[in-house]
Amino acid sequence: MSFNKVPNVPGSPALSALLKVSVIGGLGVYAVANSLYNVEGGHRAVMFNRLTGIKEKVYPEGTHFMLPWFERPIIYDVRARPYLVESTTGSHDLQMVKIGLRVLTRPMGDRLPQIYRTLGENYSERVLPSIIHETLKAVVAQYNASQLITQREAVSREIRKILTERASNFDIALDDVSITTLTFGKEFTAAIEAKQVAAQEAERAKFIVEKAEQDKRSAVIRAEGEAKSAQLIGQAIANNQAFITLRKIEAAREIAQTIAQSANKVYLSSNDLLLNLQEMNLEPSSKK
């Protein structure tokens, strides 16, 4: 039996060509699939080349071409993102203050290659905590604890000004800086509450004094009115004796109305109730 001759397999040239086409097609599909990348909305990309390093070009939103294996895109989110920081520091009058700050930050789009070279992709975690804490301590130390409350807007503007300058050195933009919380120590809080209570007590004492003055004025006016009334009554009696008779008639009418409205039966002398109107002398006395 001889093994020198290998029998021809029917269709082997066609199979070989098919394999070649499949391999070439697979490589082509792989190359095309790995040569395209997308930059989503609100993002930017920089390109790293294995031969030349980071390119200076910043790629906008859309689909872009790259060389497989030789190039790799680094995509940054350039939308503003909130960053919250809380710091405990001392005021100018040595009061401990816990201040919370909210910062809206974003990388400068045209400086992304430099940001990647110096800070990498997690630039915010490397830069923001240090500059925010340092800025808060420097600004809060310039104000007393009470000024931090009454001049809160000015403190916020000062913090924003310094932070914006510091962040720009690292190619980071700040869109907004705001103070979210401002908490003082227990001693200072107790002092503020005591001051408020004292102010309320002072206002209450002031009200009492003013009320007493008003009551005093009312009593004086009332006394003057009664004195004037007594004077007028005395003059009326001196000028006309019928005035006394008129007052008796009015008193008798009031007594009669009271007795008439009462449910009880009353038997009293008309002299005691001033009801003996017929016996009264209603004629005015003539002056001699």
PDB file of C-alpha atoms in Angstrom:
ATOM      1  CA  MET A   1       0.000   0.000   0.000  1.00  0.00           C
ATOM      2  CA  SER A   2       1.518   3.340  -1.077  1.00  0.00           C
ATOM      3  CA  PHE A   3       1.128   6.685   0.762  1.00  0.00           C
ATOM      4  CA  ASN A   4       2.999   8.829  -1.783  1.00  0.00           C
ATOM      5  CA  LYS A   5      -0.108  10.074  -3.585  1.00  0.00           C
ATOM      6  CA  VAL A   6      -2.907  11.956  -1.807  1.00  0.00           C
ATOM      7  CA  PRO A   7      -6.235  11.749  -3.531  1.00  0.00           C
ATOM      8  CA  ASN A   8      -7.740  15.058  -4.641  1.00  0.00           C
ATOM      9  CA  VAL A   9     -10.712  16.200  -2.609  1.00  0.00           C
ATOM     10  CA  PRO A  10     -13.540  17.312  -4.830  1.00  0.00           C
ATOM     11  CA  GLY A  11     -14.225  21.056  -4.466  1.00  0.00           C
ATOM     12  CA  SER A  12     -11.089  21.820  -2.353  1.00  0.00           C
ATOM     13  CA  PRO A  13     -10.028  24.904  -4.429  1.00  0.00           C
ATOM     14  CA  ALA A  14     -13.474  26.447  -3.968  1.00  0.00           C
ATOM     15  CA  LEU A  15     -13.380  25.720  -0.230  1.00  0.00           C
ATOM     16  CA  SER A  16      -9.949  27.303   0.065  1.00  0.00           C
ATOM     17  CA  ALA A  17     -11.124  30.405  -1.769  1.00  0.00           C
ATOM     18  CA  LEU A  18     -14.185  30.591   0.467  1.00  0.00           C
ATOM     19  CA  LEU A  19     -12.008  30.421   3.561  1.00  0.00           C
ATOM     20  CA  LYS A  20      -9.798  33.198   2.241  1.00  0.00           C
ATOM     21  CA  VAL A  21     -12.797  35.379   1.495  1.00  0.00           C
ATOM     22  CA  SER A  22     -14.245  34.718   4.948  1.00  0.00           C
ATOM     23  CA  VAL A  23     -10.977  35.604   6.660  1.00  0.00           C
ATOM     24  CA  ILE A  24     -10.546  38.770   4.645  1.00  0.00           C
ATOM     25  CA  GLY A  25     -14.178  39.727   5.187  1.00  0.00           C
ATOM     26  CA  GLY A  26     -13.913  39.098   8.912  1.00  0.00           C
ATOM     27  CA  LEU A  27     -10.811  41.251   9.123  1.00  0.00           C
ATOM     28  CA  GLY A  28     -12.556  43.953   7.145  1.00  0.00           C
ATOM     29  CA  VAL A  29     -15.609  43.923   9.380  1.00  0.00           C
ATOM     30  CA  TYR A  30     -13.373  44.006  12.468  1.00  0.00           C
ATOM     31  CA  ALA A  31     -11.375  46.917  11.051  1.00  0.00           C
ATOM     32  CA  VAL A  32     -14.499  48.882  10.161  1.00  0.00           C
ATOM     33  CA  ALA A  33     -16.168  48.174  13.493  1.00  0.00           C
ATOM     34  CA  ASN A  34     -13.075  49.256  15.413  1.00  0.00           C
ATOM     35  CA  SER A  35     -12.347  52.245  13.217  1.00  0.00           C
ATOM     36  CA  LEU A  36     -15.483  54.167  14.188  1.00  0.00           C
ATOM     37  CA  TYR A  37     -16.511  55.624  17.519  1.00  0.00           C
ATOM     38  CA  ASN A  38     -19.338  57.896  18.643  1.00  0.00           C
ATOM     39  CA  VAL A  39     -19.258  61.030  20.756  1.00  0.00           C
ATOM     40  CA  GLU A  40     -22.613  61.495  22.484  1.00  0.00           C
ATOM     41  CA  GLY A  41     -24.354  64.807  23.090  1.00  0.00           C
ATOM     42  CA  GLY A  42     -22.755  66.920  25.793  1.00  0.00           C
ATOM     43  CA  HIS A  43     -19.417  65.126  25.400  1.00  0.00           C
ATOM     44  CA  ARG A  44     -16.070  65.777  23.730  1.00  0.00           C
ATOM     45  CA  ALA A  45     -13.239  63.402  22.824  1.00  0.00           C
ATOM     46  CA  VAL A  46      -9.458  63.549  22.610  1.00  0.00           C
ATOM     47  CA  MET A  47      -7.361  60.983  20.730  1.00  0.00           C
ATOM     48  CA  PHE A  48      -4.408  59.046  22.106  1.00  0.00           C
ATOM     49  CA  ASN A  49      -1.987  57.709  19.491  1.00  0.00           C
ATOM     50  CA  ARG A  50       0.510  55.003  20.423  1.00  0.00           C
ATOM     51  CA  LEU A  51       3.175  56.667  18.302  1.00  0.00           C
ATOM     52  CA  THR A  52       2.623  60.427  18.849  1.00  0.00           C
ATOM     53  CA  GLY A  53       0.706  60.561  22.131  1.00  0.00           C
ATOM     54  CA  ILE A  54      -2.259  62.879  22.775  1.00  0.00           C
ATOM     55  CA  LYS A  55      -3.412  64.858  19.759  1.00  0.00           C
ATOM     56  CA  GLU A  56      -4.265  68.528  20.194  1.00  0.00           C
ATOM     57  CA  LYS A  57      -7.536  68.218  18.316  1.00  0.00           C
ATOM     58  CA  VAL A  58     -10.786  68.036  20.283  1.00  0.00           C
ATOM     59  CA  TYR A  59     -13.477  65.941  18.585  1.00  0.00           C
ATOM     60  CA  PRO A  60     -17.088  67.208  18.814  1.00  0.00           C
ATOM     61  CA  GLU A  61     -20.324  65.210  18.933  1.00  0.00           C
ATOM     62  CA  GLY A  62     -20.895  62.632  16.195  1.00  0.00           C
ATOM     63  CA  THR A  63     -19.195  59.609  14.624  1.00  0.00           C
ATOM     64  CA  HIS A  64     -15.450  59.754  13.961  1.00  0.00           C
ATOM     65  CA  PHE A  65     -12.734  57.570  12.415  1.00  0.00           C
ATOM     66  CA  MET A  66      -9.648  56.136  14.162  1.00  0.00           C
ATOM     67  CA  LEU A  67      -6.900  53.655  13.435  1.00  0.00           C
ATOM     68  CA  PRO A  68      -7.577  50.381  15.243  1.00  0.00           C
ATOM     69  CA  TRP A  69      -5.050  49.471  17.936  1.00  0.00           C
ATOM     70  CA  PHE A  70      -2.908  52.540  17.150  1.00  0.00           C
ATOM     71  CA  GLU A  71      -5.450  55.061  18.407  1.00  0.00           C
ATOM     72  CA  ARG A  72      -7.799  55.188  21.401  1.00  0.00           C
ATOM     73  CA  PRO A  73     -10.430  57.898  22.123  1.00  0.00           C
ATOM     74  CA  ILE A  74     -10.853  59.418  25.605  1.00  0.00           C
ATOM     75  CA  ILE A  75     -14.346  60.858  26.026  1.00  0.00           C
ATOM     76  CA  TYR A  76     -15.141  63.652  28.512  1.00  0.00           C
ATOM     77  CA  ASP A  77     -18.501  64.836  29.768  1.00  0.00           C
ATOM     78  CA  VAL A  78     -18.428  68.624  29.326  1.00  0.00           C
ATOM     79  CA  ARG A  79     -21.835  69.281  30.887  1.00  0.00           C
ATOM     80  CA  ALA A  80     -22.020  71.134  34.202  1.00  0.00           C
ATOM     81  CA  ARG A  81     -22.147  68.762  37.160  1.00  0.00           C
ATOM     82  CA  PRO A  82     -22.817  69.567  40.832  1.00  0.00           C
ATOM     83  CA  TYR A  83     -20.083  69.005  43.372  1.00  0.00           C
ATOM     84  CA  LEU A  84     -20.963  69.182  47.078  1.00  0.00           C
ATOM     85  CA  VAL A  85     -18.416  69.905  49.790  1.00  0.00           C
ATOM     86  CA  GLU A  86     -18.751  70.403  53.552  1.00  0.00           C
ATOM     87  CA  SER A  87     -15.967  71.991  55.553  1.00  0.00           C
ATOM     88  CA  THR A  88     -15.534  72.889  59.225  1.00  0.00           C
ATOM     89  CA  THR A  89     -13.483  76.002  59.845  1.00  0.00           C
ATOM     90  CA  GLY A  90     -13.107  78.948  62.219  1.00  0.00           C
ATOM     91  CA  SER A  91     -14.477  82.463  61.826  1.00  0.00           C
ATOM     92  CA  HIS A  92     -12.680  85.725  62.600  1.00  0.00           C
ATOM     93  CA  ASP A  93     -14.067  85.721  66.172  1.00  0.00           C
ATOM     94  CA  LEU A  94     -12.911  82.099  66.684  1.00  0.00           C
ATOM     95  CA  GLN A  95     -16.347  80.503  66.297  1.00  0.00           C
ATOM     96  CA  MET A  96     -16.432  77.062  64.681  1.00  0.00           C
ATOM     97  CA  VAL A  97     -18.551  77.050  61.527  1.00  0.00           C
ATOM     98  CA  LYS A  98     -19.648  74.106  59.408  1.00  0.00           C
ATOM     99  CA  ILE A  99     -20.309  75.375  55.900  1.00  0.00           C
ATOM    100  CA  GLY A 100     -21.698  73.430  52.931  1.00  0.00           C
ATOM    101  CA  LEU A 101     -20.921  74.517  49.381  1.00  0.00           C
ATOM    102  CA  ARG A 102     -22.474  73.453  46.056  1.00  0.00           C
ATOM    103  CA  VAL A 103     -20.392  74.052  42.941  1.00  0.00           C
ATOM    104  CA  LEU A 104     -21.375  73.514  39.289  1.00  0.00           C
ATOM    105  CA  THR A 105     -18.201  72.549  37.408  1.00  0.00           C
ATOM    106  CA  ARG A 106     -17.260  71.499  33.891  1.00  0.00           C
ATOM    107  CA  PRO A 107     -14.001  71.108  31.991  1.00  0.00           C
ATOM    108  CA  MET A 108     -13.033  73.700  29.418  1.00  0.00           C
ATOM    109  CA  GLY A 109     -13.742  72.013  26.088  1.00  0.00           C
ATOM    110  CA  ASP A 110     -10.788  73.444  24.184  1.00  0.00           C
ATOM    111  CA  ARG A 111      -8.361  72.475  26.978  1.00  0.00           C
ATOM    112  CA  LEU A 112      -9.215  68.774  27.201  1.00  0.00           C
ATOM    113  CA  PRO A 113      -5.835  67.523  25.830  1.00  0.00           C
ATOM    114  CA  GLN A 114      -4.004  69.501  28.523  1.00  0.00           C
ATOM    115  CA  ILE A 115      -6.433  68.298  31.205  1.00  0.00           C
ATOM    116  CA  TYR A 116      -5.784  64.677  30.220  1.00  0.00           C
ATOM    117  CA  ARG A 117      -2.003  65.186  30.277  1.00  0.00           C
ATOM    118  CA  THR A 118      -1.920  66.843  33.687  1.00  0.00           C
ATOM    119  CA  LEU A 119      -4.948  65.537  35.594  1.00  0.00           C
ATOM    120  CA  GLY A 120      -6.369  62.525  33.765  1.00  0.00           C
ATOM    121  CA  GLU A 121     -10.010  61.613  33.526  1.00  0.00           C
ATOM    122  CA  ASN A 122     -10.941  62.099  37.223  1.00  0.00           C
ATOM    123  CA  TYR A 123      -9.799  65.707  37.224  1.00  0.00           C
ATOM    124  CA  SER A 124     -12.556  66.900  39.598  1.00  0.00           C
ATOM    125  CA  GLU A 125     -11.574  64.538  42.408  1.00  0.00           C
ATOM    126  CA  ARG A 126      -7.945  65.601  42.139  1.00  0.00           C
ATOM    127  CA  VAL A 127      -8.468  69.361  42.110  1.00  0.00           C
ATOM    128  CA  LEU A 128     -11.791  70.474  43.583  1.00  0.00           C
ATOM    129  CA  PRO A 129     -11.559  69.147  47.189  1.00  0.00           C
ATOM    130  CA  SER A 130      -8.249  70.866  47.899  1.00  0.00           C
ATOM    131  CA  ILE A 131      -9.027  74.270  46.362  1.00  0.00           C
ATOM    132  CA  ILE A 132     -12.571  74.396  47.797  1.00  0.00           C
ATOM    133  CA  HIS A 133     -11.479  73.604  51.362  1.00  0.00           C
ATOM    134  CA  GLU A 134      -8.618  76.082  51.185  1.00  0.00           C
ATOM    135  CA  THR A 135     -10.848  78.815  49.779  1.00  0.00           C
ATOM    136  CA  LEU A 136     -13.565  78.257  52.387  1.00  0.00           C
ATOM    137  CA  LYS A 137     -11.099  78.490  55.245  1.00  0.00           C
ATOM    138  CA  ALA A 138      -9.511  81.651  53.832  1.00  0.00           C
ATOM    139  CA  VAL A 139     -12.817  83.468  53.234  1.00  0.00           C
ATOM    140  CA  VAL A 140     -14.638  82.431  56.427  1.00  0.00           C
ATOM    141  CA  ALA A 141     -11.656  83.566  58.519  1.00  0.00           C
ATOM    142  CA  GLN A 142     -12.255  87.146  57.305  1.00  0.00           C
ATOM    143  CA  TYR A 143     -15.781  87.393  58.780  1.00  0.00           C
ATOM    144  CA  ASN A 144     -17.288  87.175  62.244  1.00  0.00           C
ATOM    145  CA  ALA A 145     -19.921  84.547  62.892  1.00  0.00           C
ATOM    146  CA  SER A 146     -22.720  87.115  62.882  1.00  0.00           C
ATOM    147  CA  GLN A 147     -21.442  88.597  59.602  1.00  0.00           C
ATOM    148  CA  LEU A 148     -21.621  85.177  57.962  1.00  0.00           C
ATOM    149  CA  ILE A 149     -25.378  85.315  58.553  1.00  0.00           C
ATOM    150  CA  THR A 150     -26.083  88.952  57.741  1.00  0.00           C
ATOM    151  CA  GLN A 151     -23.636  89.143  54.796  1.00  0.00           C
ATOM    152  CA  ARG A 152     -24.185  85.694  53.358  1.00  0.00           C
ATOM    153  CA  GLU A 153     -24.503  86.948  49.780  1.00  0.00           C
ATOM    154  CA  ALA A 154     -21.214  88.854  50.000  1.00  0.00           C
ATOM    155  CA  VAL A 155     -19.481  85.783  51.426  1.00  0.00           C
ATOM    156  CA  SER A 156     -20.830  83.652  48.566  1.00  0.00           C
ATOM    157  CA  ARG A 157     -19.573  86.166  45.966  1.00  0.00           C
ATOM    158  CA  GLU A 158     -16.123  86.255  47.533  1.00  0.00           C
ATOM    159  CA  ILE A 159     -15.907  82.455  47.562  1.00  0.00           C
ATOM    160  CA  ARG A 160     -17.020  82.285  43.926  1.00  0.00           C
ATOM    161  CA  LYS A 161     -14.475  84.877  42.824  1.00  0.00           C
ATOM    162  CA  ILE A 162     -11.536  83.092  44.434  1.00  0.00           C
ATOM    163  CA  LEU A 163     -12.677  79.615  43.372  1.00  0.00           C
ATOM    164  CA  THR A 164     -13.161  80.697  39.763  1.00  0.00           C
ATOM    165  CA  GLU A 165      -9.622  82.065  39.618  1.00  0.00           C
ATOM    166  CA  ARG A 166      -8.130  78.969  41.251  1.00  0.00           C
ATOM    167  CA  ALA A 167     -10.089  76.521  39.075  1.00  0.00           C
ATOM    168  CA  SER A 168      -9.151  78.330  35.850  1.00  0.00           C
ATOM    169  CA  ASN A 169      -5.506  77.492  36.569  1.00  0.00           C
ATOM    170  CA  PHE A 170      -6.489  73.846  36.138  1.00  0.00           C
ATOM    171  CA  ASP A 171      -8.672  74.486  33.034  1.00  0.00           C
ATOM    172  CA  ILE A 172     -11.890  73.945  35.002  1.00  0.00           C
ATOM    173  CA  ALA A 173     -14.866  76.307  34.622  1.00  0.00           C
ATOM    174  CA  LEU A 174     -17.292  77.116  37.468  1.00  0.00           C
ATOM    175  CA  ASP A 175     -20.832  78.032  36.431  1.00  0.00           C
ATOM    176  CA  ASP A 176     -22.291  78.565  39.903  1.00  0.00           C
ATOM    177  CA  VAL A 177     -21.195  78.619  43.540  1.00  0.00           C
ATOM    178  CA  SER A 178     -23.743  78.720  46.367  1.00  0.00           C
ATOM    179  CA  ILE A 179     -23.742  78.181  50.122  1.00  0.00           C
ATOM    180  CA  THR A 180     -26.183  75.392  51.006  1.00  0.00           C
ATOM    181  CA  THR A 181     -25.729  75.029  54.773  1.00  0.00           C
ATOM    182  CA  LEU A 182     -24.297  77.188  57.530  1.00  0.00           C
ATOM    183  CA  THR A 183     -24.122  75.626  60.992  1.00  0.00           C
ATOM    184  CA  PHE A 184     -22.495  77.096  64.098  1.00  0.00           C
ATOM    185  CA  GLY A 185     -21.319  75.589  67.365  1.00  0.00           C
ATOM    186  CA  LYS A 186     -23.656  74.907  70.289  1.00  0.00           C
ATOM    187  CA  GLU A 187     -22.332  77.847  72.328  1.00  0.00           C
ATOM    188  CA  PHE A 188     -22.899  80.366  69.554  1.00  0.00           C
ATOM    189  CA  THR A 189     -26.352  78.951  68.753  1.00  0.00           C
ATOM    190  CA  ALA A 190     -27.326  79.206  72.442  1.00  0.00           C
ATOM    191  CA  ALA A 191     -26.059  82.800  72.540  1.00  0.00           C
ATOM    192  CA  ILE A 192     -28.153  83.703  69.487  1.00  0.00           C
ATOM    193  CA  GLU A 193     -31.259  82.147  71.047  1.00  0.00           C
ATOM    194  CA  ALA A 194     -30.646  84.020  74.319  1.00  0.00           C
ATOM    195  CA  LYS A 195     -30.218  87.271  72.404  1.00  0.00           C
ATOM    196  CA  GLN A 196     -33.487  86.698  70.577  1.00  0.00           C
ATOM    197  CA  VAL A 197     -35.291  85.964  73.863  1.00  0.00           C
ATOM    198  CA  ALA A 198     -33.841  89.144  75.402  1.00  0.00           C
ATOM    199  CA  ALA A 199     -34.954  91.175  72.395  1.00  0.00           C
ATOM    200  CA  GLN A 200     -38.465  89.753  72.682  1.00  0.00           C
ATOM    201  CA  GLU A 201     -38.573  90.546  76.417  1.00  0.00           C
ATOM    202  CA  ALA A 202     -37.404  94.101  75.712  1.00  0.00           C
ATOM    203  CA  GLU A 203     -40.162  94.549  73.131  1.00  0.00           C
ATOM    204  CA  ARG A 204     -42.691  93.152  75.586  1.00  0.00           C
ATOM    205  CA  ALA A 205     -41.520  95.557  78.341  1.00  0.00           C
ATOM    206  CA  LYS A 206     -41.700  98.437  75.875  1.00  0.00           C
ATOM    207  CA  PHE A 207     -45.270  97.456  75.018  1.00  0.00           C
ATOM    208  CA  ILE A 208     -46.219  97.314  78.694  1.00  0.00           C
ATOM    209  CA  VAL A 209     -44.762 100.782  79.310  1.00  0.00           C
ATOM    210  CA  GLU A 210     -46.593 102.205  76.298  1.00  0.00           C
ATOM    211  CA  LYS A 211     -49.835 100.564  77.444  1.00  0.00           C
ATOM    212  CA  ALA A 212     -49.417 102.049  80.924  1.00  0.00           C
ATOM    213  CA  GLU A 213     -48.878 105.477  79.400  1.00  0.00           C
ATOM    214  CA  GLN A 214     -52.025 105.079  77.324  1.00  0.00           C
ATOM    215  CA  ASP A 215     -54.006 103.944  80.372  1.00  0.00           C
ATOM    216  CA  LYS A 216     -52.704 106.936  82.312  1.00  0.00           C
ATOM    217  CA  ARG A 217     -53.738 109.327  79.569  1.00  0.00           C
ATOM    218  CA  SER A 218     -57.143 107.643  79.340  1.00  0.00           C
ATOM    219  CA  ALA A 219     -57.665 108.019  83.107  1.00  0.00           C
ATOM    220  CA  VAL A 220     -56.720 111.697  82.962  1.00  0.00           C
ATOM    221  CA  ILE A 221     -59.071 112.312  80.080  1.00  0.00           C
ATOM    222  CA  ARG A 222     -61.846 110.368  81.836  1.00  0.00           C
ATOM    223  CA  ALA A 223     -61.337 112.330  85.059  1.00  0.00           C
ATOM    224  CA  GLU A 224     -61.372 115.613  83.184  1.00  0.00           C
ATOM    225  CA  GLY A 225     -64.571 114.544  81.442  1.00  0.00           C
ATOM    226  CA  GLU A 226     -66.244 113.602  84.735  1.00  0.00           C
ATOM    227  CA  ALA A 227     -65.145 116.864  86.306  1.00  0.00           C
ATOM    228  CA  LYS A 228     -66.506 118.811  83.365  1.00  0.00           C
ATOM    229  CA  SER A 229     -69.745 116.825  83.544  1.00  0.00           C
ATOM    230  CA  ALA A 230     -70.111 117.514  87.264  1.00  0.00           C
ATOM    231  CA  GLN A 231     -69.460 121.185  86.630  1.00  0.00           C
ATOM    232  CA  LEU A 232     -72.120 121.314  83.934  1.00  0.00           C
ATOM    233  CA  ILE A 233     -74.623 119.470  86.132  1.00  0.00           C
ATOM    234  CA  GLY A 234     -73.947 121.887  88.992  1.00  0.00           C
ATOM    235  CA  GLN A 235     -74.476 124.841  86.703  1.00  0.00           C
ATOM    236  CA  ALA A 236     -77.711 123.296  85.345  1.00  0.00           C
ATOM    237  CA  ILE A 237     -79.072 122.772  88.876  1.00  0.00           C
ATOM    238  CA  ALA A 238     -78.129 126.295  89.908  1.00  0.00           C
ATOM    239  CA  ASN A 239     -79.815 127.792  86.878  1.00  0.00           C
ATOM    240  CA  ASN A 240     -82.972 125.652  86.881  1.00  0.00           C
ATOM    241  CA  GLN A 241     -84.289 123.474  89.735  1.00  0.00           C
ATOM    242  CA  ALA A 242     -86.367 121.498  87.225  1.00  0.00           C
ATOM    243  CA  PHE A 243     -83.203 119.679  86.227  1.00  0.00           C
ATOM    244  CA  ILE A 244     -83.428 117.618  89.424  1.00  0.00           C
ATOM    245  CA  THR A 245     -87.034 116.814  88.643  1.00  0.00           C
ATOM    246  CA  LEU A 246     -86.063 115.682  85.127  1.00  0.00           C
ATOM    247  CA  ARG A 247     -83.429 113.368  86.543  1.00  0.00           C
ATOM    248  CA  LYS A 248     -86.015 111.896  88.945  1.00  0.00           C
ATOM    249  CA  ILE A 249     -88.359 111.215  86.043  1.00  0.00           C
ATOM    250  CA  GLU A 250     -85.592 109.444  84.104  1.00  0.00           C
ATOM    251  CA  ALA A 251     -84.645 107.365  87.135  1.00  0.00           C
ATOM    252  CA  ALA A 252     -88.293 106.424  87.756  1.00  0.00           C
ATOM    253  CA  ARG A 253     -88.686 105.344  84.135  1.00  0.00           C
ATOM    254  CA  GLU A 254     -85.625 103.102  84.321  1.00  0.00           C
ATOM    255  CA  ILE A 255     -86.841 101.528  87.575  1.00  0.00           C
ATOM    256  CA  ALA A 256     -90.294 100.931  86.109  1.00  0.00           C
ATOM    257  CA  GLN A 257     -88.841  99.259  83.027  1.00  0.00           C
ATOM    258  CA  THR A 258     -86.675  96.993  85.166  1.00  0.00           C
ATOM    259  CA  ILE A 259     -89.614  95.950  87.359  1.00  0.00           C
ATOM    260  CA  ALA A 260     -91.884  95.395  84.345  1.00  0.00           C
ATOM    261  CA  GLN A 261     -89.369  93.078  82.695  1.00  0.00           C
ATOM    262  CA  SER A 262     -88.831  91.071  85.869  1.00  0.00           C
ATOM    263  CA  ALA A 263     -90.673  87.750  86.235  1.00  0.00           C
ATOM    264  CA  ASN A 264     -91.087  88.243  89.977  1.00  0.00           C
ATOM    265  CA  LYS A 265     -93.836  90.265  91.612  1.00  0.00           C
ATOM    266  CA  VAL A 266     -92.618  93.249  93.607  1.00  0.00           C
ATOM    267  CA  TYR A 267     -94.644  95.319  96.074  1.00  0.00           C
ATOM    268  CA  LEU A 268     -92.790  98.431  97.151  1.00  0.00           C
ATOM    269  CA  SER A 269     -93.652 101.932  98.073  1.00  0.00           C
ATOM    270  CA  SER A 270     -93.700 104.367  95.203  1.00  0.00           C
ATOM    271  CA  ASN A 271     -91.764 106.825  97.336  1.00  0.00           C
ATOM    272  CA  ASP A 272     -88.866 104.358  97.593  1.00  0.00           C
ATOM    273  CA  LEU A 273     -88.882 103.738  93.824  1.00  0.00           C
ATOM    274  CA  LEU A 274     -89.234 107.403  92.909  1.00  0.00           C
ATOM    275  CA  LEU A 275     -92.539 106.611  91.158  1.00  0.00           C
ATOM    276  CA  ASN A 276     -94.626 109.238  92.958  1.00  0.00           C
ATOM    277  CA  LEU A 277     -94.493 111.496  89.946  1.00  0.00           C
ATOM    278  CA  GLN A 278     -97.899 113.051  90.652  1.00  0.00           C
ATOM    279  CA  GLU A 279     -96.718 114.465  93.945  1.00  0.00           C
ATOM    280  CA  MET A 280     -93.627 116.041  92.356  1.00  0.00           C
ATOM    281  CA  ASN A 281     -93.513 119.751  91.764  1.00  0.00           C
ATOM    282  CA  LEU A 282     -92.933 119.925  88.053  1.00  0.00           C
ATOM    283  CA  GLU A 283     -93.297 123.648  87.851  1.00  0.00           C
ATOM    284  CA  PRO A 284     -90.024 125.548  87.686  1.00  0.00           C
ATOM    285  CA  SER A 285     -89.419 127.652  90.774  1.00  0.00           C
ATOM    286  CA  SER A 286     -89.625 131.379  90.166  1.00  0.00           C
ATOM    287  CA  LYS A 287     -86.650 133.453  91.086  1.00  0.00           C
ATOM    288  CA  LYS A 288     -87.318 136.112  93.605  1.00  0.00           C
TER     289      LYS A 288
END
